[in-house]
mmCIF file of C-alpha atoms and ligand atoms in Angstrom:
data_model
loop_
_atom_site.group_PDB
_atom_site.id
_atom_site.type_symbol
_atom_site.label_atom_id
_atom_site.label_comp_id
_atom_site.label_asym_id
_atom_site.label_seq_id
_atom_site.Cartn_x
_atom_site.Cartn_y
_atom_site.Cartn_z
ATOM 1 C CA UNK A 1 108.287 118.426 70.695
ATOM 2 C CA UNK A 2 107.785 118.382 67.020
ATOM 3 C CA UNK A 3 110.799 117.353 64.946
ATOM 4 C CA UNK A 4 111.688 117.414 61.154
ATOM 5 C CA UNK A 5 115.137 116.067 61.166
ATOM 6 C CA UNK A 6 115.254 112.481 59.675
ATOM 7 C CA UNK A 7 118.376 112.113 61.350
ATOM 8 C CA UNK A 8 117.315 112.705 65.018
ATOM 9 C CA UNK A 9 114.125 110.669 64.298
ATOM 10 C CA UNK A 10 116.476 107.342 63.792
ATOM 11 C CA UNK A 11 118.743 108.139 66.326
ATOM 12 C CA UNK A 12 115.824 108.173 68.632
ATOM 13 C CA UNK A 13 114.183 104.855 67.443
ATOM 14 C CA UNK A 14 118.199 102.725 67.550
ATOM 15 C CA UNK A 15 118.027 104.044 71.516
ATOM 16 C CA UNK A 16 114.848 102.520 72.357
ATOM 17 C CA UNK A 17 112.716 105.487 72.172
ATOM 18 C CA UNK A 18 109.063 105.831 71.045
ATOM 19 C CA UNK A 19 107.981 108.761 68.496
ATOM 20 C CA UNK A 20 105.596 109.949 66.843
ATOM 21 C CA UNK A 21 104.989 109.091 63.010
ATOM 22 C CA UNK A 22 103.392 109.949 60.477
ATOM 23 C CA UNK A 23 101.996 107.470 57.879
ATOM 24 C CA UNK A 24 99.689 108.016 54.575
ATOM 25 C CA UNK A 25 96.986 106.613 57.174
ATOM 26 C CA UNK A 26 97.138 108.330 60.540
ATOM 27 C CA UNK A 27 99.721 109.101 62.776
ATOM 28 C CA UNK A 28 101.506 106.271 64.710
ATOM 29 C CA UNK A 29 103.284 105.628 68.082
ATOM 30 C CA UNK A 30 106.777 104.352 66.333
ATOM 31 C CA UNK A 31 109.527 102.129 67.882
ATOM 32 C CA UNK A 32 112.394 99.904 66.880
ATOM 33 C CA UNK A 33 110.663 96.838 65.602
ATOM 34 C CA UNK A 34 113.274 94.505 67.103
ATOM 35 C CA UNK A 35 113.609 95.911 70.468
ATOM 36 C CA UNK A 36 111.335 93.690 73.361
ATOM 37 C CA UNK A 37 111.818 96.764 75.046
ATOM 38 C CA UNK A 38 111.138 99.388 72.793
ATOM 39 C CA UNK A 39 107.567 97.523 71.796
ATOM 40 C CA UNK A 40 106.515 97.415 75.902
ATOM 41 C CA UNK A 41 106.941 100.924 76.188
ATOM 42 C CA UNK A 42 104.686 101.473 73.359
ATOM 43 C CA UNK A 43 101.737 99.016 74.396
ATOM 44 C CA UNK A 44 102.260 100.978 78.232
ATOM 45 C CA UNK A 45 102.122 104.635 76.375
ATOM 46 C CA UNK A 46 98.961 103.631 74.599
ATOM 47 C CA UNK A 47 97.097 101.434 77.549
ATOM 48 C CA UNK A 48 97.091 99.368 75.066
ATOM 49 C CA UNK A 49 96.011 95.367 75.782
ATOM 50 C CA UNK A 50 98.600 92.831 75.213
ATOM 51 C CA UNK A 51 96.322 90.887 73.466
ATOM 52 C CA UNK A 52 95.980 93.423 70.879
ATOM 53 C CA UNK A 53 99.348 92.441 68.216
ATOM 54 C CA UNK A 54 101.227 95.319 66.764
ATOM 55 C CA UNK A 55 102.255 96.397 62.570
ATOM 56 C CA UNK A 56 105.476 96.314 61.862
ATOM 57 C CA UNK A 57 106.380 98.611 59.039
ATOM 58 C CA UNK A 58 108.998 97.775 56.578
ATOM 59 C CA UNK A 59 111.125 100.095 53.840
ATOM 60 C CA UNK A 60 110.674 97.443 51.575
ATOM 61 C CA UNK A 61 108.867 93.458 51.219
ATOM 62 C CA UNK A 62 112.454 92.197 50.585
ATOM 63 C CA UNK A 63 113.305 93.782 54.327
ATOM 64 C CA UNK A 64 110.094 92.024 55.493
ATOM 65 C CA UNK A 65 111.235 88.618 54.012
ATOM 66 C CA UNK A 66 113.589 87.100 56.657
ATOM 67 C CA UNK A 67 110.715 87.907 59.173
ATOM 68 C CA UNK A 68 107.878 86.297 57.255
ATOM 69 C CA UNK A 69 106.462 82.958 55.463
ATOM 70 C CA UNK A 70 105.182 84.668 51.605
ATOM 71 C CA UNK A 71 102.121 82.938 49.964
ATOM 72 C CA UNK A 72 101.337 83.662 46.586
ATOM 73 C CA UNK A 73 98.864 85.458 47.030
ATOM 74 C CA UNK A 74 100.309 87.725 49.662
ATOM 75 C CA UNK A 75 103.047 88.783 46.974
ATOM 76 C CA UNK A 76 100.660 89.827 44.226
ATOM 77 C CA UNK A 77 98.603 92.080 46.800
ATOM 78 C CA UNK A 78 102.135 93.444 48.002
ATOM 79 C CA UNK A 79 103.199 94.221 44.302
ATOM 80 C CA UNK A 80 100.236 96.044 43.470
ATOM 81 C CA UNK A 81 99.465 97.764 46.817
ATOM 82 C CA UNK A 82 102.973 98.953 48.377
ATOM 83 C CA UNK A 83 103.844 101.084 49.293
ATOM 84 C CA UNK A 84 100.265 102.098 50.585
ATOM 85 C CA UNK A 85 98.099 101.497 52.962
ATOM 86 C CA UNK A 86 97.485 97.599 53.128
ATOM 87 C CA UNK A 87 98.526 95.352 55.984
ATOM 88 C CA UNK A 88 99.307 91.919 55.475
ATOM 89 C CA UNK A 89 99.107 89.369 58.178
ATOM 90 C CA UNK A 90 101.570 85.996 57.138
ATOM 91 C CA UNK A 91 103.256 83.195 59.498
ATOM 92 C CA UNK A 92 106.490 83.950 61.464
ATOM 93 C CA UNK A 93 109.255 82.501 60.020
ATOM 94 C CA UNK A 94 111.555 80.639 61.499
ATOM 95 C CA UNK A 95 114.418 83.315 61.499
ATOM 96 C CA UNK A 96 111.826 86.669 62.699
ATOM 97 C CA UNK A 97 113.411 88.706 64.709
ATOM 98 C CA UNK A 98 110.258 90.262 66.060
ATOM 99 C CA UNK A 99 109.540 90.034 69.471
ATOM 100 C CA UNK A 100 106.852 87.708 70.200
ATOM 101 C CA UNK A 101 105.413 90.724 72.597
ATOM 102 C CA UNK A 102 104.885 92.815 69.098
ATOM 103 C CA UNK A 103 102.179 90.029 68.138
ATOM 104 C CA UNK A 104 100.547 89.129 71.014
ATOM 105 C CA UNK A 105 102.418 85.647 70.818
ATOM 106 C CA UNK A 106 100.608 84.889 67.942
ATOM 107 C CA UNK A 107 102.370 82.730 65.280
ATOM 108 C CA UNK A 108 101.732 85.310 62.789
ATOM 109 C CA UNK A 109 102.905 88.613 62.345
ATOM 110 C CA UNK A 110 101.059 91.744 60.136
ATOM 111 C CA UNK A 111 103.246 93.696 58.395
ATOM 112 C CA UNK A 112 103.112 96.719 55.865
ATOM 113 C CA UNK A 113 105.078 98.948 53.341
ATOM 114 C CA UNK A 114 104.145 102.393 54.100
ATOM 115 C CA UNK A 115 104.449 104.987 51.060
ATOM 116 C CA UNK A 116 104.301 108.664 53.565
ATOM 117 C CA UNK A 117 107.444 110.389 51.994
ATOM 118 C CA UNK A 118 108.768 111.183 55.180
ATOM 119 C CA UNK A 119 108.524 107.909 56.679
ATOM 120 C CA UNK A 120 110.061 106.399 53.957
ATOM 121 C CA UNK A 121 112.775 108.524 54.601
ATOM 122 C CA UNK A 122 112.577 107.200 58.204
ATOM 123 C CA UNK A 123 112.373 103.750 57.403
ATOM 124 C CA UNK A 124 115.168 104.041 54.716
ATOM 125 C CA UNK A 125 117.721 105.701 58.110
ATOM 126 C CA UNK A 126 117.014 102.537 60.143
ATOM 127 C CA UNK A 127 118.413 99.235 60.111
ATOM 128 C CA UNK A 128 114.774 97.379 61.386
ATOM 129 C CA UNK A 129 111.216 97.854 60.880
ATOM 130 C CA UNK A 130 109.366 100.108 63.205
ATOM 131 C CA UNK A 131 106.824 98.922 65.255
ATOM 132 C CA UNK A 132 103.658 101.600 65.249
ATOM 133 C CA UNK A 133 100.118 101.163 65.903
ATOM 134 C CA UNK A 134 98.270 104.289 65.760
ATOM 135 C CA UNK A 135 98.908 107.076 68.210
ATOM 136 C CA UNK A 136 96.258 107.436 70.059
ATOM 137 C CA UNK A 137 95.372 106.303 73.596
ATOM 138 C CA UNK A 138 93.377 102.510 73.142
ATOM 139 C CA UNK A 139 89.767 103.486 72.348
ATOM 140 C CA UNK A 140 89.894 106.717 71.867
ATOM 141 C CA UNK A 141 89.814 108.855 67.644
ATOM 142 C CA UNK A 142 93.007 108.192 65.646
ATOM 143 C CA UNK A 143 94.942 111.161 65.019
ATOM 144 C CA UNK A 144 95.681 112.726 61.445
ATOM 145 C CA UNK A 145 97.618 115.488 62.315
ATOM 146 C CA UNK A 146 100.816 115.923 64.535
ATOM 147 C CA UNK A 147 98.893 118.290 67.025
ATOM 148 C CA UNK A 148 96.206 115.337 67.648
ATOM 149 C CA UNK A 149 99.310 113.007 68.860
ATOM 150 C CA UNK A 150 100.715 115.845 70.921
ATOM 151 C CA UNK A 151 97.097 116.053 72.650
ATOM 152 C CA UNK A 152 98.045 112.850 74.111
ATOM 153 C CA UNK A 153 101.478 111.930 74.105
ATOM 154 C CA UNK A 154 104.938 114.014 75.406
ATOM 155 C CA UNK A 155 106.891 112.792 73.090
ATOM 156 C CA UNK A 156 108.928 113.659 70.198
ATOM 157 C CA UNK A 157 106.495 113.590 66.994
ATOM 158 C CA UNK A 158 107.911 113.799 62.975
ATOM 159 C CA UNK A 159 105.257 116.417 61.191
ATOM 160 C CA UNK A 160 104.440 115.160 58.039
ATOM 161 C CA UNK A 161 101.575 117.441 57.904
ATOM 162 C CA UNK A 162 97.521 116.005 57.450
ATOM 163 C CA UNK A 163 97.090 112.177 56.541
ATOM 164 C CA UNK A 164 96.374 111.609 53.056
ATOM 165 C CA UNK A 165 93.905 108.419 53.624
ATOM 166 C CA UNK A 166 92.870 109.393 57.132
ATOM 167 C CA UNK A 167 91.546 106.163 58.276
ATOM 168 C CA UNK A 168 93.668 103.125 58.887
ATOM 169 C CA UNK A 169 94.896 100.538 56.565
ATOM 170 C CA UNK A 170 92.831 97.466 55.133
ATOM 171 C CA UNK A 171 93.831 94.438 57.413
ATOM 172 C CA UNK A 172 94.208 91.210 55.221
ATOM 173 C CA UNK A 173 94.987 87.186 56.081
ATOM 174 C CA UNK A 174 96.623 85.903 53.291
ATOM 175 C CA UNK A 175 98.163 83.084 54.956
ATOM 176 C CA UNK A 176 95.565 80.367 53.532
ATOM 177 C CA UNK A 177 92.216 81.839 51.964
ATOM 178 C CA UNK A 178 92.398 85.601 51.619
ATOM 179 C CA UNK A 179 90.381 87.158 54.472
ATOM 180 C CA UNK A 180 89.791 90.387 55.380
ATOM 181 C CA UNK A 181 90.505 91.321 58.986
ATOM 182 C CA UNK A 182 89.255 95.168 58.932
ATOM 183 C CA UNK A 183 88.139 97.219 56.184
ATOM 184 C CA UNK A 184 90.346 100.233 55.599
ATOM 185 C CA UNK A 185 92.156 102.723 53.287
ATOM 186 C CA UNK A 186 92.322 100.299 50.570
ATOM 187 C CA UNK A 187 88.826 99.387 49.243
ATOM 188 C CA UNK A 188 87.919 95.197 48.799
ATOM 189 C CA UNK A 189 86.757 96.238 45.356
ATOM 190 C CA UNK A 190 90.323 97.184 44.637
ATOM 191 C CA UNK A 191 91.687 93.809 46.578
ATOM 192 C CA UNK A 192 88.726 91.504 44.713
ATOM 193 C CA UNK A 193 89.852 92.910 41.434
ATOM 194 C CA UNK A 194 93.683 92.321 41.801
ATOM 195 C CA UNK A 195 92.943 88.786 43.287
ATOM 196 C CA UNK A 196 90.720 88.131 40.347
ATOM 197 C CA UNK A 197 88.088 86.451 42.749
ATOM 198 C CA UNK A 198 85.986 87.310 45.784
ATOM 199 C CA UNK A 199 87.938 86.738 49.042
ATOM 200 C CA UNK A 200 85.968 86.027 52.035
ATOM 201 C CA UNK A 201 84.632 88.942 54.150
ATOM 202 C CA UNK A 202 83.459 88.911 58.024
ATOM 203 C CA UNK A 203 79.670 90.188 57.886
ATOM 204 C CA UNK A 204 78.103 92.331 60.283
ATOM 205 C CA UNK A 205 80.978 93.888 62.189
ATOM 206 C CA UNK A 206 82.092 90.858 63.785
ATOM 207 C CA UNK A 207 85.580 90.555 65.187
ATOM 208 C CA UNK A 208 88.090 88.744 63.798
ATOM 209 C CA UNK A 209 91.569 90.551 64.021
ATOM 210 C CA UNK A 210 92.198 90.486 68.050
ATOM 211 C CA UNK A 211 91.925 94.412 67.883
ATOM 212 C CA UNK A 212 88.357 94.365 67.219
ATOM 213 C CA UNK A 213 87.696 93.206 69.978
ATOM 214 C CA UNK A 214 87.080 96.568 71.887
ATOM 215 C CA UNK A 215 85.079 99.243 71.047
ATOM 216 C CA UNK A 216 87.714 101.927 68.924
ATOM 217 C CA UNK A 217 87.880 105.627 67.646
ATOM 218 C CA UNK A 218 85.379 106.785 69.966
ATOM 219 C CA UNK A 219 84.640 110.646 71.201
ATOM 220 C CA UNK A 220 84.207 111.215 74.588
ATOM 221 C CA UNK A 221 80.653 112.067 73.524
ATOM 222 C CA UNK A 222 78.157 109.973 72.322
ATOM 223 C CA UNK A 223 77.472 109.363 68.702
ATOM 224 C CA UNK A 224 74.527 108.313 66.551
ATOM 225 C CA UNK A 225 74.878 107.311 62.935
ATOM 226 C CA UNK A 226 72.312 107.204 60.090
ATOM 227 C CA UNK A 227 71.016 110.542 61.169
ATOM 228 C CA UNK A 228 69.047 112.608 59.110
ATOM 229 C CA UNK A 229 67.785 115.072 61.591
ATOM 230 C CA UNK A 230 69.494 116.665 64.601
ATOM 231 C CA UNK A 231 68.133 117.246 68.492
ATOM 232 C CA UNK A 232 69.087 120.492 69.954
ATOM 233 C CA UNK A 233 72.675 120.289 71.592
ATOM 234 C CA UNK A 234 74.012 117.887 68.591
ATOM 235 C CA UNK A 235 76.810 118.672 67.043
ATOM 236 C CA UNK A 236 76.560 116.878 63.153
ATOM 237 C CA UNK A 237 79.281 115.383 60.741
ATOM 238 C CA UNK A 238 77.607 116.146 57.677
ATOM 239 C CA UNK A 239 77.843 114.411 54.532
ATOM 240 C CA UNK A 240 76.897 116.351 51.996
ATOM 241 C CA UNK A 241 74.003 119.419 52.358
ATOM 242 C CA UNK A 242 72.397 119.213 55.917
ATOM 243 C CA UNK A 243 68.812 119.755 56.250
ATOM 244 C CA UNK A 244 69.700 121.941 59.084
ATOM 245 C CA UNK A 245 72.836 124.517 60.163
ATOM 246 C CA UNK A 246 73.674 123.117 63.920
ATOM 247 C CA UNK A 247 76.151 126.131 65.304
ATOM 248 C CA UNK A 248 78.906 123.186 66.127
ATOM 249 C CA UNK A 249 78.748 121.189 62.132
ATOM 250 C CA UNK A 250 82.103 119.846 60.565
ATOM 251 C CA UNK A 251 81.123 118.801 56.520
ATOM 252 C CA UNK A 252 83.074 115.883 56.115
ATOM 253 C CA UNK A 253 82.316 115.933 52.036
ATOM 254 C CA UNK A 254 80.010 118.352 50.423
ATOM 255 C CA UNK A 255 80.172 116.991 46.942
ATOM 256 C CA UNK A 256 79.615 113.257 49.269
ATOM 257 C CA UNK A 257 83.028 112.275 47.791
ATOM 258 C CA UNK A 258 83.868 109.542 49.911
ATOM 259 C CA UNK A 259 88.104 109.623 49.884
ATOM 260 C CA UNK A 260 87.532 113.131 50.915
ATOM 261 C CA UNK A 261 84.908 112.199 53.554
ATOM 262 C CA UNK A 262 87.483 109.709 54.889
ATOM 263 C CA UNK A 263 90.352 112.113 55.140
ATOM 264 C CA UNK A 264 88.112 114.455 56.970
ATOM 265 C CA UNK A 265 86.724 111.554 59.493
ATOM 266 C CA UNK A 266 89.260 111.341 62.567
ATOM 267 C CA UNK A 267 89.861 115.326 62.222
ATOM 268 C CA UNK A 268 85.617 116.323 62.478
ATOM 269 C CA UNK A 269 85.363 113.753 65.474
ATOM 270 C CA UNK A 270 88.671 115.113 67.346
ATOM 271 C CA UNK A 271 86.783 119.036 66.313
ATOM 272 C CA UNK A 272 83.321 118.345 67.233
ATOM 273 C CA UNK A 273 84.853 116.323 70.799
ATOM 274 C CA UNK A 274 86.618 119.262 71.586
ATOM 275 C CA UNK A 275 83.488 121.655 70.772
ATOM 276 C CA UNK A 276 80.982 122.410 73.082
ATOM 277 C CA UNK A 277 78.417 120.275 71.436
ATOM 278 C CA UNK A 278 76.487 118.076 73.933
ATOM 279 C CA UNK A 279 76.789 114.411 71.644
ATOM 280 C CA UNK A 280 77.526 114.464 67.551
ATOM 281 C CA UNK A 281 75.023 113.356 64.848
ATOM 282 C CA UNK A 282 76.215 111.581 61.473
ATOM 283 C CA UNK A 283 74.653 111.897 58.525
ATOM 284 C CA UNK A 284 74.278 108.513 56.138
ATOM 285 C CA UNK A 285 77.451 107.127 54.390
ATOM 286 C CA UNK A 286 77.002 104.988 51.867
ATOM 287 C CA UNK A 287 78.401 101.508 52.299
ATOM 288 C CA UNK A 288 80.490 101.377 49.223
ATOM 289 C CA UNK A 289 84.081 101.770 48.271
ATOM 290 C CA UNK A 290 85.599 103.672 51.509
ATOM 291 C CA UNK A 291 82.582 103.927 52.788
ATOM 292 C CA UNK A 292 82.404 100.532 54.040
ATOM 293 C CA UNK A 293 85.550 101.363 56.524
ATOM 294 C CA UNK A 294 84.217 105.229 57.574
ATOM 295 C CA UNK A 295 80.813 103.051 58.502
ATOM 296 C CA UNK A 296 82.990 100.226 60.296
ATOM 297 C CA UNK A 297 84.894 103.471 62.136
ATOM 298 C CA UNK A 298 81.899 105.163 62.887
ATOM 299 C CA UNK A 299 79.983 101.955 64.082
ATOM 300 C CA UNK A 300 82.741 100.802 66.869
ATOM 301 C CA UNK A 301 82.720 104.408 68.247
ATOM 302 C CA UNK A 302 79.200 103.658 69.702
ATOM 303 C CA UNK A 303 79.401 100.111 70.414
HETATM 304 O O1 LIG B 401 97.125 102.407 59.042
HETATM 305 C C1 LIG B 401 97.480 101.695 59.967
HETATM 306 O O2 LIG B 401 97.386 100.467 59.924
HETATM 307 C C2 LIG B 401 98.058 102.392 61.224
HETATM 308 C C3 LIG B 401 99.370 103.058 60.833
HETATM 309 C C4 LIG B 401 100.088 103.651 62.023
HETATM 310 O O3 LIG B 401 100.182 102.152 60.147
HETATM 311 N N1 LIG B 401 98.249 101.443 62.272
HETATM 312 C C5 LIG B 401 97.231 100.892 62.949
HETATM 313 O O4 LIG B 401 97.636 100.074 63.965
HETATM 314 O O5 LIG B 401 96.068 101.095 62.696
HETATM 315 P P1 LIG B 401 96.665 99.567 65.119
HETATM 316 O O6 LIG B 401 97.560 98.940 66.104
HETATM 317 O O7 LIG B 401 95.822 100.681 65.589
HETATM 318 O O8 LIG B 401 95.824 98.445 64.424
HETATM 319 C C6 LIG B 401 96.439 97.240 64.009
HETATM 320 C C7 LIG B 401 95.390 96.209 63.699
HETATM 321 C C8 LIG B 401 94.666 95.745 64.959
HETATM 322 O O9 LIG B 401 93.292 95.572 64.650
HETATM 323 C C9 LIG B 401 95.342 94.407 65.238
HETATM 324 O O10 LIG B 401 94.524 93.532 65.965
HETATM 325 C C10 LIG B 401 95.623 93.904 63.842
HETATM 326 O O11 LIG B 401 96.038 95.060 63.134
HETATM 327 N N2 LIG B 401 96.717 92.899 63.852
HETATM 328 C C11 LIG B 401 98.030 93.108 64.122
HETATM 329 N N3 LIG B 401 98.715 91.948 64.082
HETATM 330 C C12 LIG B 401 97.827 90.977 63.774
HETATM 331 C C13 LIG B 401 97.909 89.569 63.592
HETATM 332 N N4 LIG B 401 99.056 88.908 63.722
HETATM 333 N N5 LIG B 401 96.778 88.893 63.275
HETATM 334 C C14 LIG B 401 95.589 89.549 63.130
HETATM 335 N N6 LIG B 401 95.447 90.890 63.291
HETATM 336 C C15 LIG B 401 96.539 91.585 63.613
HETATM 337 MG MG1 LIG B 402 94.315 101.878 66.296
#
């Protein structure tokens, strides 16, 4: 069932219900961030791993303060990020009110100030943060439209229309040195400049944030990067002019604008999955900018 009534939406999330968001990012599997039971249903809807912690999304970093021990450095990226797509992982404080379940029992909790206009509305009609990760089942593409959640998931879902960034939001630490925990929607050139300094970065794909520990945002078909030639039966997710015109090709950027390439990432793999393609080529994407988080997408959908 898709919904557009604000009202409803809340009224669903204060009786322990699970719905269907969406966010500047992609589309997430919402509940009440304060309900133990609200958060199980969401980890058993997704298969998701317990190990794996949860966001919680807040309508504002004052809401997120009785929850969460601030560092300095935390507060500057929140002033000049939110609302937008950057999640912050700080301690627990002593008076959170999320369920340790949401985190994976970790001491700390991530937490972000989303800026969709709808779920600001959302957030604004309940009295907690909502507990979301993205709505898709574990492993498999995140979804950027409404109709890519309902694929999945029988459950009420608020249409706020395509994603804006299209791939998920930048994970940081910033409870001692600043550390990136997954590249994302907001660029580290854009973090390194408002820190004034380089924060430290996990190399080669290695996983840090408990998420990344599994393979993600993989097809059902296999996928090859770096390609720049295509074997009869591929489907490709160009980047820019192919050398070739496959019958099953989604361009992710002809002018190789890489915002736009990100946007269009989740949607060409969910199209070219449900094609009849045989496996899907990718063309090269630059690793700079965005591109470093469409090549850290694209790179855990074949591992
Ligand atoms: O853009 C987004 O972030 C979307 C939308 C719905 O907000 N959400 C999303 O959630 O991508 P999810 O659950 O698919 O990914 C959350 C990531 C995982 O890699 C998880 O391990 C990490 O955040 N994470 C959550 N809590 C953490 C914590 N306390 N410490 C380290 N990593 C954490
Ligand atoms: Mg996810």
């Amino acid at each position: 069932m898709l919904i557009n009534n604000i009202q409803h939406a809340a009224k669903f999330i204060a009786l322990g219900e699970i719905i269907g968001i969406p966010t500047e990012t992609v589309y997430g599997l919402a509940g009440h961030g304060y309900q133990e039971k609200a958060i199980e249903k969401i980890y058993a809807l997704k298969n998701r791993p317990k190990i794996n912690p949860l966001i919680l999304h807040y309508d504002s970093a004052e809401m997120a303060s009785c929850d969460v021990v601030w560092t300095e450095k935390a507060q500057l990226l929140a002033k000049a990020f939110w609302p937008g797509p950057l999640t912050i992982v700080l301690e627990k404080s002593k008076t959170c009110r999320v369920p340790p379940v949401a985190s994976a029992s970790l001491s700390s909790i991530a937490i972000r100030v989303p800026s969709h206009p709808l779920l600001r509305l959302l957030l604004a009609a309940c009295d907690a943060p909502l507990a979301a990760p993205s709505a898709n089942p574990s492993g498999y593409i995140s979804p950027t439209t409404a109709e890519h959640v309902k694929r999945f998931f029988d459950i009420p879902v608020l249409d706020g229309g395509f994603c804006k960034y299209g791939l998920e939001s930048t994970v940081i630490d910033c409870r001692k040195e600043v550390t990136l925990l997954r590249p994302g929607a907001v660029s580290c050139e854009a973090i390194k400049f408002v820190l004034g300094h380089s924060m430290e970065i996990y190399s080669g794909y290695k996983p840090i944030s408990p998420g990344l520990l599994e393979n993600h945002y993989a097809p059902s078909k296999a996928l090859r990067m770096n390609a720049n030639e295509i074997a009869s039966g591929e489907g490709l997710l160009a980047f820019g002019e192919p050398s070739c015109q496959p019958p099953h090709l989604f361009q992710l950027s002809l002018k190789r604008d890489l915002s736009e390439a990100a946007a269009r990432l989740f949607a060409g793999m969910h199209a070219l999955d449900l094609s009849s393609c045989k496996s899907i080529a990718v063309m090269p994407i630059p690793e700079e900018g965005i591109g470093l988080a469409i090549n850290d997408r694209l790179f855990r959908a074949i591992s």
